XYZ file of N, CA and C in Angstrom:
798
model
N -24.229 -11.784 -37.317
C -23.508 -11.285 -37.060
C -23.033 -11.372 -35.483
N -22.031 -11.511 -34.939
C -21.807 -11.462 -33.200
C -21.288 -10.551 -33.188
N -21.801 -9.879 -32.385
C -21.714 -8.071 -31.901
C -20.420 -8.098 -30.905
N -19.640 -7.197 -31.026
C -18.319 -7.255 -30.553
C -17.999 -5.998 -29.894
N -17.646 -6.110 -28.557
C -16.766 -4.562 -28.230
C -15.336 -4.525 -27.959
N -14.909 -3.560 -28.710
C -13.266 -3.596 -28.478
C -12.524 -2.550 -27.162
N -11.256 -2.887 -27.540
C -10.576 -1.934 -26.200
C -9.985 -0.812 -27.339
N -9.883 -0.043 -27.348
C -9.015 1.176 -28.213
C -7.311 1.399 -27.986
N -6.466 0.709 -28.756
C -4.942 0.612 -27.873
C -4.074 1.547 -28.759
N -3.304 1.595 -29.042
C -1.891 2.463 -29.833
C -2.493 2.385 -30.994
N -3.049 1.342 -31.631
C -3.365 1.517 -33.163
C -4.314 0.076 -33.342
N -4.929 0.671 -34.389
C -6.260 -0.387 -34.987
C -5.375 -1.594 -35.398
N -5.942 -2.694 -34.354
C -5.212 -4.207 -34.915
C -6.573 -4.448 -35.810
N -5.265 -5.989 -36.847
C -5.765 -6.529 -37.700
C -7.648 -7.185 -37.680
N -7.731 -7.418 -36.408
C -9.190 -8.106 -36.028
C -10.064 -6.680 -36.306
N -9.869 -5.630 -35.697
C -10.542 -4.412 -35.440
C -10.860 -3.468 -36.715
N -10.004 -3.779 -37.491
C -10.012 -3.340 -38.763
C -11.218 -4.248 -39.882
N -10.655 -5.643 -39.741
C -11.452 -6.617 -40.588
C -12.873 -6.448 -39.694
N -13.079 -6.243 -38.716
C -14.468 -6.135 -38.179
C -15.521 -4.777 -38.900
N -14.472 -3.478 -39.123
C -14.871 -2.869 -39.171
C -15.155 -2.641 -40.939
N -14.392 -2.839 -41.327
C -14.608 -3.146 -43.085
C -15.673 -4.009 -43.389
N -16.108 -5.074 -42.773
C -17.103 -5.975 -43.497
C -18.316 -5.323 -42.591
N -18.402 -4.744 -41.678
C -19.576 -4.566 -41.167
C -19.906 -2.680 -41.097
N -19.079 -2.387 -41.127
C -19.215 -0.658 -41.308
C -19.194 -0.002 -39.764
N -19.633 -1.065 -38.944
C -19.257 -0.002 -37.638
C -18.313 -0.621 -36.781
N -17.946 0.113 -35.746
C -17.346 -0.855 -34.548
C -17.297 0.242 -33.175
N -17.579 -0.981 -31.932
C -17.594 -0.043 -30.753
C -16.409 -0.507 -29.508
N -15.981 0.881 -29.603
C -14.709 0.817 -28.592
C -15.544 1.184 -27.020
N -14.953 0.069 -26.112
C -15.571 0.579 -24.485
C -14.350 1.300 -23.825
N -14.572 2.068 -23.247
C -14.566 3.064 -21.765
C -13.260 4.239 -22.596
N -14.026 5.353 -23.709
C -13.356 6.230 -24.340
C -12.708 7.290 -23.449
N -13.944 7.321 -22.673
C -13.597 8.058 -21.451
C -13.871 7.903 -20.162
N -13.503 8.835 -19.476
C -13.787 8.323 -17.703
C -15.211 8.860 -17.315
N -15.709 8.668 -16.017
C -17.087 9.137 -15.591
C -16.770 10.522 -15.459
N -15.856 11.000 -15.003
C -15.322 12.604 -14.515
C -15.656 13.465 -15.624
N -15.125 12.558 -17.160
C -15.267 13.690 -18.233
C -16.654 13.559 -18.871
N -17.205 12.459 -18.515
C -18.703 12.408 -18.883
C -19.669 13.349 -18.573
N -19.273 13.636 -16.875
C -19.889 14.815 -16.049
C -19.747 16.111 -16.569
N -18.138 16.242 -16.730
C -17.899 17.615 -17.732
C -18.254 17.643 -18.734
N -18.433 17.246 -19.288
C -18.868 17.393 -20.774
C -20.603 17.479 -21.208
N -21.044 17.096 -19.640
C -22.953 17.267 -19.642
C -22.842 18.634 -19.112
N -22.029 18.867 -18.236
C -22.079 20.528 -17.537
C -21.562 21.625 -18.386
N -20.563 21.197 -19.349
C -20.351 22.037 -20.517
C -21.536 22.750 -21.502
N -22.272 21.399 -21.651
C -22.979 21.675 -22.851
C -24.632 22.216 -22.098
N -24.390 22.257 -21.125
C -25.508 22.960 -20.110
C -25.291 24.335 -20.287
N -23.718 24.826 -20.119
C -23.533 25.998 -20.119
C -23.455 27.050 -21.827
N -23.025 25.768 -22.339
C -23.359 26.628 -23.882
C -25.218 26.734 -24.353
N -25.701 25.670 -23.886
C -27.287 25.747 -24.069
C -27.698 27.073 -23.279
N -27.453 27.362 -22.176
C -27.807 28.960 -21.264
C -27.534 29.776 -22.271
N -26.445 29.476 -22.608
C -25.948 31.219 -23.509
C -26.486 31.396 -24.900
N -26.926 30.243 -25.610
C -27.576 29.938 -26.751
C -29.008 30.490 -26.637
N -29.788 29.725 -25.752
C -31.225 30.329 -25.127
C -31.218 31.741 -24.803
N -30.286 32.189 -24.082
C -30.360 33.970 -23.632
C -29.937 34.719 -24.897
N -29.041 33.942 -26.215
C -28.705 34.887 -26.680
C -29.768 34.679 -28.279
N -30.368 33.220 -28.109
C -31.155 33.253 -29.116
C -30.857 33.135 -30.370
N -29.532 32.101 -30.224
C -29.294 31.697 -31.553
C -29.994 30.806 -32.047
N -29.719 30.743 -33.727
C -31.046 29.760 -34.231
C -29.753 29.364 -35.716
N -28.457 29.555 -35.718
C -27.804 28.620 -36.386
C -26.367 28.967 -36.288
N -25.383 27.927 -36.228
C -23.917 28.579 -35.658
C -23.009 27.958 -37.650
N -22.341 28.480 -37.914
C -21.972 28.514 -39.388
C -23.064 27.683 -40.078
N -24.215 28.573 -40.444
C -25.114 27.899 -41.639
C -26.186 26.638 -40.568
N -25.813 26.432 -39.730
C -26.167 24.822 -39.387
C -27.645 25.495 -38.685
N -28.474 24.678 -38.676
C -30.140 25.236 -37.764
C -29.936 24.586 -36.310
N -29.982 25.035 -35.303
C -30.030 24.623 -34.063
C -31.488 24.287 -33.466
N -31.705 23.028 -33.037
C -32.681 22.522 -33.014
C -33.307 22.864 -31.384
N -34.170 23.221 -31.206
C -34.423 23.577 -29.423
C -35.906 22.845 -29.544
N -36.143 22.347 -28.031
C -36.787 21.768 -27.600
C -37.490 21.967 -26.224
N -38.052 20.905 -25.767
C -38.098 21.102 -24.386
C -37.929 20.174 -23.444
N -37.855 20.458 -22.219
C -37.003 19.052 -21.034
C -38.351 18.712 -20.235
N -38.545 17.461 -19.304
C -39.470 17.073 -18.449
C -40.589 18.444 -18.013
N -39.479 19.137 -17.571
C -40.233 20.025 -17.290
C -40.719 21.169 -17.798
N -40.963 21.302 -18.758
C -41.572 22.435 -19.993
C -40.783 23.491 -20.013
N -39.329 23.661 -19.616
C -38.421 24.746 -19.870
C -37.117 24.003 -21.368
N -36.949 25.324 -21.896
C -36.412 25.499 -22.915
C -35.110 24.734 -23.014
N -34.511 23.988 -23.981
C -33.234 22.996 -23.931
C -32.956 23.137 -25.208
N -31.430 23.196 -25.798
C -31.009 22.858 -27.333
C -30.869 21.020 -27.208
N -31.511 20.795 -28.515
C -31.510 19.306 -28.208
C -30.649 18.583 -29.142
N -30.048 19.593 -30.393
C -29.073 19.534 -31.449
C -27.868 20.728 -31.492
N -26.971 20.451 -30.623
C -25.981 21.562 -31.034
C -24.849 21.278 -32.055
N -24.714 22.318 -33.114
C -24.048 22.030 -34.377
C -22.396 23.387 -33.838
N -21.539 22.454 -33.719
C -20.074 23.293 -33.997
C -20.145 23.638 -32.331
N -20.187 22.788 -31.403
C -20.298 22.778 -30.137
C -18.425 23.250 -29.610
N -17.855 22.202 -30.630
C -16.763 23.002 -30.127
C -15.831 24.108 -30.223
N -16.933 25.184 -30.917
C -16.290 26.170 -31.161
C -16.867 27.294 -30.096
N -17.512 26.387 -29.083
C -18.178 27.214 -28.333
C -17.960 26.887 -26.850
N -17.407 26.268 -26.828
C -16.507 25.936 -25.087
C -15.449 24.906 -25.886
N -14.185 25.413 -24.289
C -12.792 25.132 -24.396
C -12.912 23.741 -24.069
N -13.876 23.092 -23.290
C -13.206 21.798 -22.939
C -13.736 20.689 -24.242
N -14.451 20.977 -25.443
C -15.173 20.892 -26.543
C -14.235 20.676 -27.485
N -13.044 22.032 -27.640
C -12.441 22.311 -28.242
C -10.955 21.603 -27.915
N -10.622 21.229 -26.831
C -9.639 20.639 -26.205
C -9.837 19.150 -26.594
N -10.790 18.414 -26.674
C -11.161 17.341 -26.710
C -10.942 17.142 -28.446
N -11.009 17.544 -29.113
C -10.526 17.382 -30.297
C -8.976 17.292 -30.594
N -8.427 17.530 -30.100
C -6.983 17.567 -29.850
C -6.511 15.813 -29.056
N -7.570 15.646 -29.017
C -7.188 14.248 -28.344
C -6.044 13.098 -29.348
N -5.324 12.744 -29.133
C -4.185 11.941 -30.215
C -5.003 10.734 -30.190
N -5.467 10.547 -29.470
C -6.180 8.778 -29.670
C -7.468 8.877 -31.437
N -7.852 10.144 -31.370
C -8.495 10.595 -32.844
C -7.570 9.559 -34.071
N -6.295 10.322 -33.839
C -5.082 10.296 -34.900
C -5.048 8.611 -35.020
N -5.423 7.907 -33.776
C -5.395 6.525 -34.155
C -6.084 6.135 -35.319
N -7.925 6.468 -34.679
C -9.106 6.313 -35.321
C -8.868 6.462 -36.640
N -8.295 7.541 -37.006
C -7.954 8.122 -38.710
C -7.658 7.093 -39.302
N -7.108 5.657 -38.615
C -6.422 5.073 -39.661
C -7.552 4.059 -40.207
N -8.505 3.794 -39.387
C -10.075 3.266 -40.194
C -10.300 3.854 -41.469
N -10.110 5.077 -41.961
C -10.182 5.383 -43.646
C -8.433 5.331 -44.169
N -7.814 5.823 -43.426
C -6.360 5.638 -44.167
C -5.745 6.655 -44.687
N -5.134 6.950 -45.590
C -4.189 8.335 -46.101
C -5.184 9.542 -46.457
N -4.830 10.677 -46.147
C -5.631 11.676 -46.267
C -7.210 12.406 -45.160
N -7.189 10.706 -44.457
C -8.215 11.161 -43.411
C -7.893 12.243 -42.444
N -9.269 13.095 -41.917
C -8.786 14.203 -40.642
C -10.002 13.821 -40.104
N -10.320 14.770 -38.639
C -11.031 14.940 -37.923
C -11.839 16.338 -38.062
N -13.558 16.144 -38.585
C -14.049 17.418 -38.836
C -14.682 18.336 -38.188
N -13.619 18.729 -37.647
C -13.879 19.652 -36.467
C -14.224 21.143 -37.035
N -14.004 21.600 -38.322
C -14.291 22.678 -38.464
C -15.547 22.426 -39.814
N -15.719 21.201 -40.497
C -16.388 21.310 -41.285
C -17.535 20.344 -41.121
N -18.622 20.218 -42.030
C -19.854 19.482 -42.079
C -20.537 20.293 -41.508
N -20.891 19.774 -39.744
C -21.486 20.552 -38.621
C -20.852 20.176 -37.468
N -19.516 19.831 -37.435
C -18.440 20.524 -36.674
C -18.899 19.114 -35.669
N -18.711 19.484 -34.391
C -18.717 18.289 -33.136
C -20.485 18.726 -32.726
N -21.079 17.868 -33.149
C -22.520 17.872 -32.824
C -22.713 17.059 -31.112
N -24.046 17.904 -30.253
C -24.296 17.172 -29.527
C -25.644 16.959 -29.191
N -25.802 15.882 -29.649
C -27.530 15.292 -29.450
C -27.914 15.087 -28.294
N -29.262 15.867 -27.674
C -29.409 15.631 -26.537
C -31.272 14.790 -26.758
N -31.503 13.524 -26.609
C -32.927 13.069 -26.579
C -33.445 13.247 -25.028
N -34.623 13.153 -25.235
C -35.291 12.857 -23.875
C -36.618 12.816 -24.292
N -37.678 11.690 -23.839
C -38.632 11.520 -24.292
C -39.798 12.012 -23.020
N -40.644 12.991 -23.265
C -41.815 13.353 -22.294
C -42.814 14.296 -22.979
N -43.433 14.545 -22.180
C -44.775 15.209 -23.009
C -44.934 16.568 -24.017
N -43.604 16.975 -23.924
C -44.025 18.195 -24.757
C -42.671 18.005 -25.666
N -41.634 16.512 -25.894
C -40.385 16.295 -27.047
C -40.672 16.506 -27.800
N -40.105 17.308 -28.866
C -39.728 17.194 -30.510
C -39.126 16.997 -30.514
N -38.247 15.774 -30.249
C -37.013 15.744 -30.661
C -36.707 14.092 -30.096
N -37.239 12.883 -30.446
C -37.127 11.433 -30.196
C -36.890 10.469 -30.475
N -36.887 10.440 -32.145
C -35.895 9.642 -32.756
C -35.832 10.441 -34.146
N -34.997 9.808 -35.148
C -34.803 10.109 -36.548
C -34.985 8.782 -37.070
N -36.038 9.112 -38.707
C -35.808 7.929 -39.261
C -34.525 7.450 -39.991
N -34.584 6.539 -41.361
C -33.505 5.812 -41.761
C -33.175 6.538 -42.849
N -31.321 6.794 -43.238
C -31.248 7.397 -43.737
C -29.940 7.114 -43.619
N -28.830 7.962 -44.494
C -26.959 7.331 -44.683
C -26.588 8.894 -44.716
N -25.720 8.946 -44.383
C -24.990 10.784 -44.359
C -24.299 11.050 -45.578
N -24.357 9.820 -46.332
C -23.637 10.422 -47.896
C -24.750 10.929 -48.951
N -25.619 11.326 -48.074
C -26.793 11.875 -48.638
C -26.488 13.671 -49.325
N -25.755 13.602 -48.045
C -25.300 15.219 -48.702
C -24.688 15.298 -49.477
N -23.914 14.898 -49.494
C -22.681 14.591 -51.106
C -23.219 14.542 -51.841
N -24.369 13.963 -52.252
C -25.250 13.404 -53.225
C -25.655 14.483 -53.801
N -26.501 15.555 -52.532
C -27.225 16.555 -53.238
C -26.402 17.953 -53.026
N -25.262 17.974 -53.015
C -23.838 18.688 -53.026
C -23.245 18.445 -54.617
N -23.589 17.544 -55.214
C -23.018 17.270 -56.132
C -21.470 16.767 -56.296
N -21.438 16.005 -55.088
C -19.756 15.959 -54.821
C -19.412 14.590 -54.937
N -18.150 14.216 -55.122
C -17.764 12.690 -54.828
C -18.249 11.853 -53.511
N -18.817 11.071 -53.281
C -18.997 10.046 -52.056
C -17.630 9.804 -51.656
N -17.116 10.877 -50.722
C -15.690 11.090 -49.812
C -16.236 9.679 -48.944
N -15.522 9.088 -48.417
C -15.023 8.656 -47.105
C -15.455 9.122 -45.963
N -16.398 8.875 -45.369
C -17.070 10.114 -43.773
C -17.318 8.846 -42.933
N -16.560 9.232 -41.347
C -17.379 8.297 -40.692
C -17.633 8.808 -39.215
N -18.767 8.339 -39.005
C -19.559 9.228 -37.877
C -19.121 9.078 -36.375
N -18.162 9.310 -35.735
C -17.530 8.997 -34.230
C -18.380 9.636 -33.227
N -19.051 8.544 -32.149
C -20.018 9.042 -31.473
C -19.174 8.747 -29.839
N -19.408 9.664 -29.109
C -19.068 9.486 -27.601
C -20.326 9.440 -26.649
N -20.421 8.614 -26.270
C -22.068 8.461 -25.440
C -21.891 8.739 -24.012
N -22.511 9.490 -23.405
C -22.626 9.887 -22.055
C -23.619 9.170 -21.566
N -24.295 8.545 -21.863
C -25.407 8.023 -21.015
C -25.623 6.202 -21.594
N -25.719 5.525 -20.165
C -25.668 3.893 -20.438
C -26.963 3.817 -20.483
N -27.418 3.034 -22.098
C -28.456 2.171 -22.522
C -28.871 0.970 -22.498
N -30.298 1.185 -22.730
C -30.643 -0.818 -22.794
C -31.457 -0.392 -24.019
N -31.928 -1.796 -24.943
C -32.644 -1.637 -25.874
C -33.696 -0.618 -25.376
N -34.247 -0.637 -24.602
C -36.014 -0.057 -24.244
C -35.713 1.535 -24.349
N -34.596 2.098 -24.219
C -33.844 3.631 -24.426
C -34.015 3.917 -25.804
N -33.963 3.101 -26.238
C -34.051 3.315 -27.945
C -32.220 3.976 -28.370
N -32.000 4.735 -29.367
C -30.727 5.105 -29.806
C -30.481 4.475 -30.832
N -29.677 4.478 -31.667
C -28.690 4.476 -32.507
C -28.940 2.542 -33.214
N -29.772 2.440 -34.323
C -29.811 0.959 -34.981
C -29.349 0.991 -36.258
N -28.497 0.436 -36.576
C -27.552 0.156 -38.483
C -27.891 -1.023 -38.529
N -27.612 -1.252 -40.282
C -27.710 -2.227 -41.038
C -26.461 -2.644 -41.313
N -25.709 -3.012 -40.722
C -24.591 -3.583 -41.073
C -24.021 -4.034 -42.663
N -22.993 -3.625 -42.824
C -22.576 -4.341 -44.279
C -23.248 -3.069 -45.550
N -24.343 -2.018 -45.355
C -24.848 -1.372 -45.986
C -24.153 -0.380 -46.471
N -22.795 -0.018 -45.806
C -21.784 0.964 -46.684
C -21.726 0.315 -47.735
N -21.550 -1.139 -48.065
C -20.746 -1.598 -49.475
C -21.663 -1.144 -50.551
N -23.198 -0.816 -50.595
C -24.380 -0.821 -51.205
C -23.801 0.080 -52.489
N -24.500 -0.446 -53.859
C -24.474 0.951 -54.873
C -25.014 1.908 -54.536
N -24.621 2.943 -55.377
C -25.911 4.289 -55.057
C -26.977 3.979 -55.650
N -27.249 3.356 -56.152
C -28.955 3.315 -56.524
C -29.330 3.011 -55.187
N -28.913 1.842 -54.493
C -29.635 1.498 -53.062
C -29.396 2.223 -51.976
N -28.208 2.967 -51.716
C -28.129 3.942 -51.090
C -28.853 5.286 -51.366
N -29.795 5.101 -52.036
C -30.761 6.984 -52.205
C -32.181 5.628 -52.207
N -32.492 4.930 -52.591
C -33.789 4.568 -52.379
C -34.134 3.047 -51.764
N -32.881 2.109 -50.529
C -33.525 1.308 -50.330
C -34.669 1.623 -49.092
N -34.347 2.534 -48.629
C -35.627 3.200 -47.851
C -36.376 5.212 -47.700
N -37.694 5.429 -47.451
C -37.639 7.019 -47.732
C -36.779 7.405 -46.825
N -35.721 8.424 -47.416
C -34.987 8.864 -45.978
C -35.916 9.840 -45.275
N -35.693 9.496 -44.320
C -36.516 10.441 -42.473
C -37.828 9.712 -42.642
N -38.593 9.175 -43.278
C -40.014 9.002 -43.299
C -40.015 7.649 -43.046
N -39.149 6.650 -43.380
C -39.076 5.615 -42.576
C -38.729 5.119 -41.067
N -39.578 5.208 -40.314
C -39.035 4.793 -38.952
C -39.249 3.444 -38.340
N -39.526 2.628 -39.235
C -39.834 1.095 -38.879
C -38.356 0.381 -38.515
N -38.762 -0.564 -37.221
C -37.479 -1.614 -37.189
C -37.151 -2.363 -38.648
N -36.034 -2.742 -38.671
C -35.738 -3.501 -39.795
C -35.324 -4.626 -39.325
N -35.947 -6.172 -39.567
C -35.125 -7.367 -39.122
C -33.774 -7.313 -39.211
N -33.251 -6.737 -40.085
C -31.881 -6.935 -39.912
C -30.960 -6.083 -39.413
N -31.612 -5.298 -38.536
C -31.043 -4.150 -37.842
C -29.944 -4.618 -36.574
N -29.251 -3.931 -36.342
C -28.485 -3.869 -35.319
C -28.462 -2.906 -33.948
N -28.714 -2.801 -33.077
C -29.273 -1.796 -32.054
C -27.565 -1.505 -31.325
N -27.412 -0.397 -31.521
C -25.989 0.026 -30.569
C -26.397 0.109 -28.636
N -25.906 -0.513 -28.287
C -26.199 -0.557 -26.574
C -24.992 0.248 -25.835
N -24.343 1.476 -25.964
C -23.614 1.881 -25.386
C -23.657 1.538 -23.571
N -22.543 1.766 -22.881
C -22.275 2.583 -21.223
C -21.522 3.540 -21.539
N -21.931 4.510 -21.009
C -21.416 6.193 -20.586
C -20.171 6.041 -20.830
N -19.419 6.460 -21.696
C -18.100 6.699 -22.213
C -17.526 5.741 -23.202
N -18.427 4.670 -23.787
C -18.266 4.281 -24.814
C -17.727 5.149 -26.350
N -17.106 4.622 -27.141
C -17.085 5.455 -28.599
C -17.354 4.363 -29.368
N -18.356 4.757 -30.394
C -18.726 3.848 -31.407
C -18.522 4.825 -32.774
N -18.375 3.806 -33.701
C -17.573 4.853 -35.138
C -18.918 3.836 -36.425
N -19.673 4.683 -37.244
C -20.425 3.687 -38.253
C -20.219 4.444 -39.635
N -19.542 4.136 -40.005
C -19.535 4.515 -41.803
C -20.815 5.337 -42.578
N -20.392 6.856 -42.702
C -21.558 7.498 -43.344
C -22.373 7.178 -44.173
N -22.281 6.032 -44.893
C -22.774 5.066 -45.872
C -23.532 4.358 -45.640
N -23.645 3.594 -44.526
C -24.476 2.861 -43.347
C -25.981 3.140 -43.465
N -26.836 2.757 -43.596
C -27.746 3.270 -43.498
C -28.251 3.335 -41.781
N -28.893 3.714 -41.594
C -29.074 4.040 -39.738
C -30.259 4.750 -39.440
N -30.685 4.620 -37.917
C -32.061 5.612 -37.507
C -31.317 5.474 -36.110
N -32.089 6.568 -35.752
C -32.199 6.738 -34.029
C -33.585 6.498 -33.840
N -33.396 5.222 -33.047
C -34.772 4.703 -32.181
C -35.549 5.720 -31.238
N -36.861 5.339 -31.415
C -37.194 6.068 -30.195
C -37.877 5.538 -28.551
N -37.292 5.994 -27.165
C -37.253 5.300 -26.353
C -38.714 4.432 -26.004
N -38.803 3.563 -25.709
C -40.042 2.883 -25.106
C -40.289 3.510 -23.952
N -39.473 3.970 -22.876
C -39.575 4.589 -21.668
C -40.108 6.027 -21.980
N -40.742 6.412 -20.674
C -40.406 8.266 -20.735
C -39.453 8.124 -19.515
N -40.014 10.028 -19.503
C -39.044 10.188 -18.164
C -37.659 10.626 -18.319
N -37.247 10.619 -16.623
C -35.409 10.992 -16.767
C -35.007 9.875 -17.414
N -35.539 8.552 -17.385
C -34.807 7.340 -17.899
C -34.421 7.175 -19.076
N -35.821 8.112 -20.019
C -35.340 8.188 -21.799
C -34.160 9.153 -21.527
N -33.652 9.672 -21.009
C -32.591 10.716 -21.517
C -31.183 9.999 -22.149
N -31.284 10.572 -23.147
C -29.743 10.125 -23.673
C -28.595 11.103 -24.666
N -27.690 11.272 -24.255
C -26.763 12.328 -24.524
C -25.641 11.711 -25.485
N -25.207 12.346 -26.618
C -24.285 11.593 -27.228
C -24.066 13.202 -28.321
N -22.010 12.780 -28.228
C -21.404 13.816 -29.263
C -20.997 12.933 -30.269
N -21.074 13.313 -31.665
C -20.706 13.149 -33.054
C -19.749 13.888 -33.394
N -18.371 13.337 -33.898
C -17.785 14.571 -34.839
C -17.398 13.824 -36.081
N -17.412 14.176 -37.004
C -16.998 13.675 -38.216
C -15.134 13.131 -38.425
N -14.982 11.768 -39.347
C -13.571 11.884 -39.734
C -14.160 11.510 -41.315
N -13.199 12.626 -42.027
C -13.772 12.478 -43.143
C -12.140 12.925 -44.345
N -12.950 13.041 -45.550
C -11.328 12.509 -46.853
C -11.986 13.622 -47.634
N -10.830 13.732 -48.797
C -11.344 14.592 -50.015
C -11.487 16.130 -50.022
N -11.519 16.624 -50.389
C -11.504 18.671 -50.354
C -11.473 19.186 -48.959
N -10.611 19.602 -48.330
C -11.171 20.410 -47.279
C -11.799 21.768 -47.294
N -13.222 21.545 -46.886
C -14.212 22.708 -46.765
C -14.847 23.033 -45.485
N -14.108 23.953 -44.864
C -14.418 24.394 -42.964
C -15.247 25.547 -43.442
N -16.529 25.652 -42.581
C -17.186 26.274 -42.599
C -17.067 27.541 -41.588
N -17.931 28.777 -42.121
C -18.064 30.056 -41.300
C -19.485 30.630 -41.082
N -19.032 31.714 -40.444
C -20.391 32.633 -40.043
C -21.123 32.739 -41.364
N -20.626 32.929 -42.483
C -21.163 33.479 -43.517
C -22.045 32.194 -44.058
N -21.973 30.918 -43.876
C -21.862 29.913 -44.776
C -23.261 29.501 -44.830
N -23.925 29.173 -46.216
C -25.637 28.837 -46.313
C -25.734 27.591 -45.620
N -27.177 27.720 -45.544
C -27.878 26.615 -45.238
C -27.993 25.325 -46.263
N -27.380 24.228 -45.660
C -27.151 23.091 -46.756
C -28.805 22.672 -47.007
N -29.188 22.422 -48.302
C -30.346 22.239 -48.482
C -30.791 21.002 -48.005
N -29.705 19.789 -47.620
C -30.387 18.367 -47.147
C -30.922 18.990 -45.733
N -30.615 19.895 -45.101
C -31.187 20.286 -43.687
C -32.350 20.839 -43.458
N -32.876 21.216 -44.948
C -34.522 21.138 -44.660
C -35.009 20.439 -44.298
N -34.454 19.069 -44.296
C -35.215 17.646 -43.498
C -35.365 17.957 -42.291
N -34.868 18.483 -41.632
C -34.514 18.737 -39.953
C -36.055 18.849 -39.577
N -36.888 19.256 -39.942
C -38.064 19.454 -39.684
C -38.895 18.154 -39.805
N -38.498 17.081 -40.162
C -39.040 15.837 -40.123
C -38.522 14.752 -39.085
N -37.570 15.285 -38.518
C -36.790 15.048 -37.171
C -37.728 14.981 -35.984
N -38.747 14.012 -35.402
C -39.621 14.445 -34.408
C -39.093 13.479 -32.921
């Protein structure tokens, strides 16, 4: 397939919809400006300091993943529901352009700001003490299967805060696998254990400020950076677009079964 980068306008064009329907992902350039990228990174550092100080282990039942920065200091490597902990992220969920993106799913779609894991902020860095550098092959539809639910549409919207090259690692997807049957979704690969490159995979290589969307049923992984140090740092925000029953989470929400696999992420 020919990789394309699109510009998001006032509506999803027929060309964009066709590309997404065929491949299960789409890449939009320059969704946020450099100043906003800087603001988001600074805000994440403020939330991080608060959570480290207060030893926050879970948010709405979702485990928080901690790790070590290049200097050995503690960092949060996976924030869940960060939109509930800083105004800048909360306000961002109200950006009217998200309403345009809902059209990729159609009627009944919504931004999952209070569902699933809410707005997730991932922070990868490849250093001597790093514990969050890659993620094995998986689909996001597995959570619905574990919970005995119908496989409703779910898209993962990623806002990228660092410019990447292939050697930086990052998101790898298998185009078209969002159309697979349930057996292939469950058994095409060993969930989270298979980390190797696939001859059919496509590397998502964004510039800081770009937005990507991939269908939750699509097989994807996060490749480890082949370089180390500051050049390996990559930060990305994810928030789901979902349909089906409205299921917001709260402080008393239990930890989901599938989140026990978090220990397999290295």
